[in-house]
mmCIF file of C-alpha atoms in Angstrom:
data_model
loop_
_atom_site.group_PDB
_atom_site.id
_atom_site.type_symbol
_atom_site.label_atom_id
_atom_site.label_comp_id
_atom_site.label_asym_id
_atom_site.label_seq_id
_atom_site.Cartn_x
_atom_site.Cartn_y
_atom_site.Cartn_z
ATOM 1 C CA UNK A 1 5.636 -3.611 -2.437
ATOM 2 C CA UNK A 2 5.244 -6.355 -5.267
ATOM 3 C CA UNK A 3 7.404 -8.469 -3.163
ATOM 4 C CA UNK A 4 6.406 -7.241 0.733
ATOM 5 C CA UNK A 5 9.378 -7.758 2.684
ATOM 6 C CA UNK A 6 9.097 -8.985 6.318
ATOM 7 C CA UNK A 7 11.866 -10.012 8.711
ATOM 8 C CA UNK A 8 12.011 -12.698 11.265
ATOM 9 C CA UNK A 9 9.861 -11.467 14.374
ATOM 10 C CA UNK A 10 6.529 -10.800 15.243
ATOM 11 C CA UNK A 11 4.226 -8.880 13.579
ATOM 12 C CA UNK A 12 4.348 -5.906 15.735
ATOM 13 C CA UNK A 13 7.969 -5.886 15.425
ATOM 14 C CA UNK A 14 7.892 -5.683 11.464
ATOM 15 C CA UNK A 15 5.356 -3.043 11.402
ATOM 16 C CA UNK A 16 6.713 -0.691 13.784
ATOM 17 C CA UNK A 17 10.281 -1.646 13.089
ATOM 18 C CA UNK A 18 12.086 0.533 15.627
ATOM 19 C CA UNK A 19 10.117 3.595 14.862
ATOM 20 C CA UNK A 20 9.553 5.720 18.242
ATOM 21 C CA UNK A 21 6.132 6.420 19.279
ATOM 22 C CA UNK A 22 4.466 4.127 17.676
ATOM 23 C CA UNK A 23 2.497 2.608 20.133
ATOM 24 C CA UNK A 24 -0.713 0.167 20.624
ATOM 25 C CA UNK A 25 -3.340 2.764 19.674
ATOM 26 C CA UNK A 26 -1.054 3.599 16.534
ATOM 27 C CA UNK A 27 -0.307 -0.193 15.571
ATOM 28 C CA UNK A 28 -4.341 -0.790 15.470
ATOM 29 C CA UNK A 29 -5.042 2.420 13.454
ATOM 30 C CA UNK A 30 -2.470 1.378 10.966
ATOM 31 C CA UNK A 31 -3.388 -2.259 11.118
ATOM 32 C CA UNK A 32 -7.022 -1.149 10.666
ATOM 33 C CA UNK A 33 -6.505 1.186 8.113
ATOM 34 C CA UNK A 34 -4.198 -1.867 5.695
ATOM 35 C CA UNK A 35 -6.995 -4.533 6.328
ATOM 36 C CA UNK A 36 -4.354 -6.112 8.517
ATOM 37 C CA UNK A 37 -6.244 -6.173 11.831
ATOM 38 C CA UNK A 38 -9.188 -8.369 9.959
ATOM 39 C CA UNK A 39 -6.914 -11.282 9.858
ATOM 40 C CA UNK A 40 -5.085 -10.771 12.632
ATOM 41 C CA UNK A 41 -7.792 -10.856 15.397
ATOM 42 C CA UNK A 42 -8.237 -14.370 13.689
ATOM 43 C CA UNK A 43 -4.957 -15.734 14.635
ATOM 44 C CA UNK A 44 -4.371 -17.304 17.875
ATOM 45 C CA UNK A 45 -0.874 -15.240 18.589
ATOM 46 C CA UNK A 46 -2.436 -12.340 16.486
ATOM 47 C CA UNK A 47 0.110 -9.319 16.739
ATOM 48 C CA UNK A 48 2.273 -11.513 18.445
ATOM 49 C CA UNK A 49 2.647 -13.913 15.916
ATOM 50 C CA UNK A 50 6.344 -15.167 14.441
ATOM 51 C CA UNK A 51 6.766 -14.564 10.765
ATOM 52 C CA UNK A 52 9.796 -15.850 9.565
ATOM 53 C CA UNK A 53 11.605 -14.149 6.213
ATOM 54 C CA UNK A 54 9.104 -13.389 3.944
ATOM 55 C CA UNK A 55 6.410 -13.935 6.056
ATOM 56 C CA UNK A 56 5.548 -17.436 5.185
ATOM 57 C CA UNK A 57 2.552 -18.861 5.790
ATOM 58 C CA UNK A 58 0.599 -15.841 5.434
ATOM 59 C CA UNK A 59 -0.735 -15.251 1.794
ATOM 60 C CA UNK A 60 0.166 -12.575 -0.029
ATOM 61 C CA UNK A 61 -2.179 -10.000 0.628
ATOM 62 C CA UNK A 62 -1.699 -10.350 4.132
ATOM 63 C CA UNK A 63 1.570 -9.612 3.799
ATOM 64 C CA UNK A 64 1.040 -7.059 1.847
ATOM 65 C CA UNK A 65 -1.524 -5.182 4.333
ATOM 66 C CA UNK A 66 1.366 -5.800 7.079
ATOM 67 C CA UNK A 67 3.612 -3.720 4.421
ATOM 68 C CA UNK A 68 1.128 -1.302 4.193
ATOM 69 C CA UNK A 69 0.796 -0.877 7.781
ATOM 70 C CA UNK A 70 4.336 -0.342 7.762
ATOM 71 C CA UNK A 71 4.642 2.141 5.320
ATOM 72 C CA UNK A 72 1.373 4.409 7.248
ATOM 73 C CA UNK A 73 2.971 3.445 11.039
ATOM 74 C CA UNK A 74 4.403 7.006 12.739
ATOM 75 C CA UNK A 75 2.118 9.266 9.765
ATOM 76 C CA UNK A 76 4.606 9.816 7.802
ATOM 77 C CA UNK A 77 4.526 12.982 5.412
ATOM 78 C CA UNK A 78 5.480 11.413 2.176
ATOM 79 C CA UNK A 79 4.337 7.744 1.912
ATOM 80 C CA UNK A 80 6.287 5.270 -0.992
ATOM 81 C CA UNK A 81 3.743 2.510 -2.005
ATOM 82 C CA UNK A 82 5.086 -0.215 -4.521
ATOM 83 C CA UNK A 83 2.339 -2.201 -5.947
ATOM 84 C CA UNK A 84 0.480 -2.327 -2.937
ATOM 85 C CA UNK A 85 -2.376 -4.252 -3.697
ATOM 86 C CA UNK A 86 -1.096 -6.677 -6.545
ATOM 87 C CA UNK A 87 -1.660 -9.430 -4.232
ATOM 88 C CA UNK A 88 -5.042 -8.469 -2.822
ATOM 89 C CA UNK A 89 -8.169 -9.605 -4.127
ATOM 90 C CA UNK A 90 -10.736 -7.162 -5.804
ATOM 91 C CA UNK A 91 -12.824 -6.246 -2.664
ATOM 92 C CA UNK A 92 -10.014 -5.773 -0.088
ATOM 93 C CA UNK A 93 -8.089 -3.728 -2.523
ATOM 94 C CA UNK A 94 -11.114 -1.561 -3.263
ATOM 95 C CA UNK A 95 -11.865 -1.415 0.961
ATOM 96 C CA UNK A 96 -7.801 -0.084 0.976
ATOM 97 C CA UNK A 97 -8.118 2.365 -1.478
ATOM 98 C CA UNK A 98 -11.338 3.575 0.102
ATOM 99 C CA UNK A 99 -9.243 4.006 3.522
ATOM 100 C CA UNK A 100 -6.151 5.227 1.862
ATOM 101 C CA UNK A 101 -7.907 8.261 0.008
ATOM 102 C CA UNK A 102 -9.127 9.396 3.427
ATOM 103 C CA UNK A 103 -5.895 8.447 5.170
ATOM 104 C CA UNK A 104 -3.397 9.899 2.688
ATOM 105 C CA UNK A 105 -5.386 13.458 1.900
ATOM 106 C CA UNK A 106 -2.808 15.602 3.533
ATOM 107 C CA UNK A 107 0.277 14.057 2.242
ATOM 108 C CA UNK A 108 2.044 13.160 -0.463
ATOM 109 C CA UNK A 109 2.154 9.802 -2.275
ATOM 110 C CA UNK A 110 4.342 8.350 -4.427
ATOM 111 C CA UNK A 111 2.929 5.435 -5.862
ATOM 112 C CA UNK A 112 4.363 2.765 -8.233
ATOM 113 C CA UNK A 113 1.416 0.702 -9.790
ATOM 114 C CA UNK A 114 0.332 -0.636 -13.642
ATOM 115 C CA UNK A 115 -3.408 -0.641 -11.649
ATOM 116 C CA UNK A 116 -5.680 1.415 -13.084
ATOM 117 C CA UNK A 117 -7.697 1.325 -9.490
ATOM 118 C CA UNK A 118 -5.194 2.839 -7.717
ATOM 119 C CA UNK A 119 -5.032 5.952 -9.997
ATOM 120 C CA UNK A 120 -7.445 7.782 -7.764
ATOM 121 C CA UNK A 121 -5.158 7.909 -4.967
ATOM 122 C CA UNK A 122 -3.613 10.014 -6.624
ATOM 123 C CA UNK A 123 -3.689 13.909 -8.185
ATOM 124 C CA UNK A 124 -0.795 13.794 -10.713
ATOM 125 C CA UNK A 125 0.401 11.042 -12.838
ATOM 126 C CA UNK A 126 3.980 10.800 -14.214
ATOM 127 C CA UNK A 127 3.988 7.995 -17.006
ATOM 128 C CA UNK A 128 7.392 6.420 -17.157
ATOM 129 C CA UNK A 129 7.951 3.840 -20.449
ATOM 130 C CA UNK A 130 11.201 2.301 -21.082
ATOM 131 C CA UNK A 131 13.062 4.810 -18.554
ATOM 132 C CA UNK A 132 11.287 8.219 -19.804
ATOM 133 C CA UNK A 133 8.777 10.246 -19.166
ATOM 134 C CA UNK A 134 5.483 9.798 -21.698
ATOM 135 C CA UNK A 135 2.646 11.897 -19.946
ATOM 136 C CA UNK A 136 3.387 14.142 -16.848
ATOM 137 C CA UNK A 137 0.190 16.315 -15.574
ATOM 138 C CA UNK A 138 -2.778 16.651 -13.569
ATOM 139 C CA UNK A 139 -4.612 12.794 -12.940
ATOM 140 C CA UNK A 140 -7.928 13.367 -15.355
ATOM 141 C CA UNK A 141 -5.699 15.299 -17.699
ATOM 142 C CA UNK A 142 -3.418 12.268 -18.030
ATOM 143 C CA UNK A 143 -6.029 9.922 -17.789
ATOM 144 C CA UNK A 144 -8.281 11.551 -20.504
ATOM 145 C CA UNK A 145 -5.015 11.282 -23.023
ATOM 146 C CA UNK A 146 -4.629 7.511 -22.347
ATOM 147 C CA UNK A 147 -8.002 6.867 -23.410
ATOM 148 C CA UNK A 148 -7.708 8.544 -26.298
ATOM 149 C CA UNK A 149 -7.509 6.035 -29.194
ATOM 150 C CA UNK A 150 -4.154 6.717 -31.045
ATOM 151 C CA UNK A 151 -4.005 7.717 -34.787
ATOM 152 C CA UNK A 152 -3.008 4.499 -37.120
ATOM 153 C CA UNK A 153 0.182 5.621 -39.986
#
């Protein structure tokens, strides 16, 4: 989600994006639960708003908590977040992850992130450097080795 990728509609259109059964109960949970709601009930057209590609005129957070949105409409069982929150400033990312560890308890994440906040999202870390695998394990297990300061030859 470095780059959050919205399409020419509204913003009820890019968030459920043809999914069936998401409805309005489901777009405000979602919306509520990305931080995308806050700024939305601000805006005149609010979930009817046009975005055009790439959502400009919204900053990037916003777009990101749209993404986000996205990614949590329908309750999916395995949930694919890309930097979600590279974009957000330090509170509403720390509101988000709040949400998200409640939201995403049951199911599984896979999370792509060099933030250190985001970590606790999360049970098990695989460390990936230059295309391989460095640490692979159980969060404080990984998180204990990276802290670890590293012998000098």
């Amino acid at each position: 989600m470095q780059e959050s990728t919205l399409f020419t509609g509204s913003v009820r259109e890019n968030i459920v994006l043809g999914r069936e059964g998401v409805d309005d109960a489901e777009l405000m949970r979602v919306t509520d639960l990305s931080g995308a709601h806050e700024f939305l009930g601000q805006i005149a057209n609010g979930y009817d708003l046009r975005l055009s590609d790439r959502g400009e005129g919204l900053s990037g957070g916003q777009r990101q908590a749209i993404a986000v949105a996205r990614a949590l409409a329908g309750s999916p069982r395995i949930v694919l977040l890309d930097e979600p929150t590279s974009a957000m400033d330090a509170q509403t990312e720390a509101a988000l992850i709040q949400r998200l560890q409640i939201e995403l308890k049951d199911r599984t994440l896979v999370l792509i992130t060099h933030r250190p906040q985001l970590v606790s999202l999360v049970s098990r870390i695989i460390l990936l450097d230059k295309g391989g695998v460095v640490a692979d394990g159980p969060r404080d297990e990984v998180m204990a080795k990276l802290q670890r300061p590293r012998a000098v030859a």
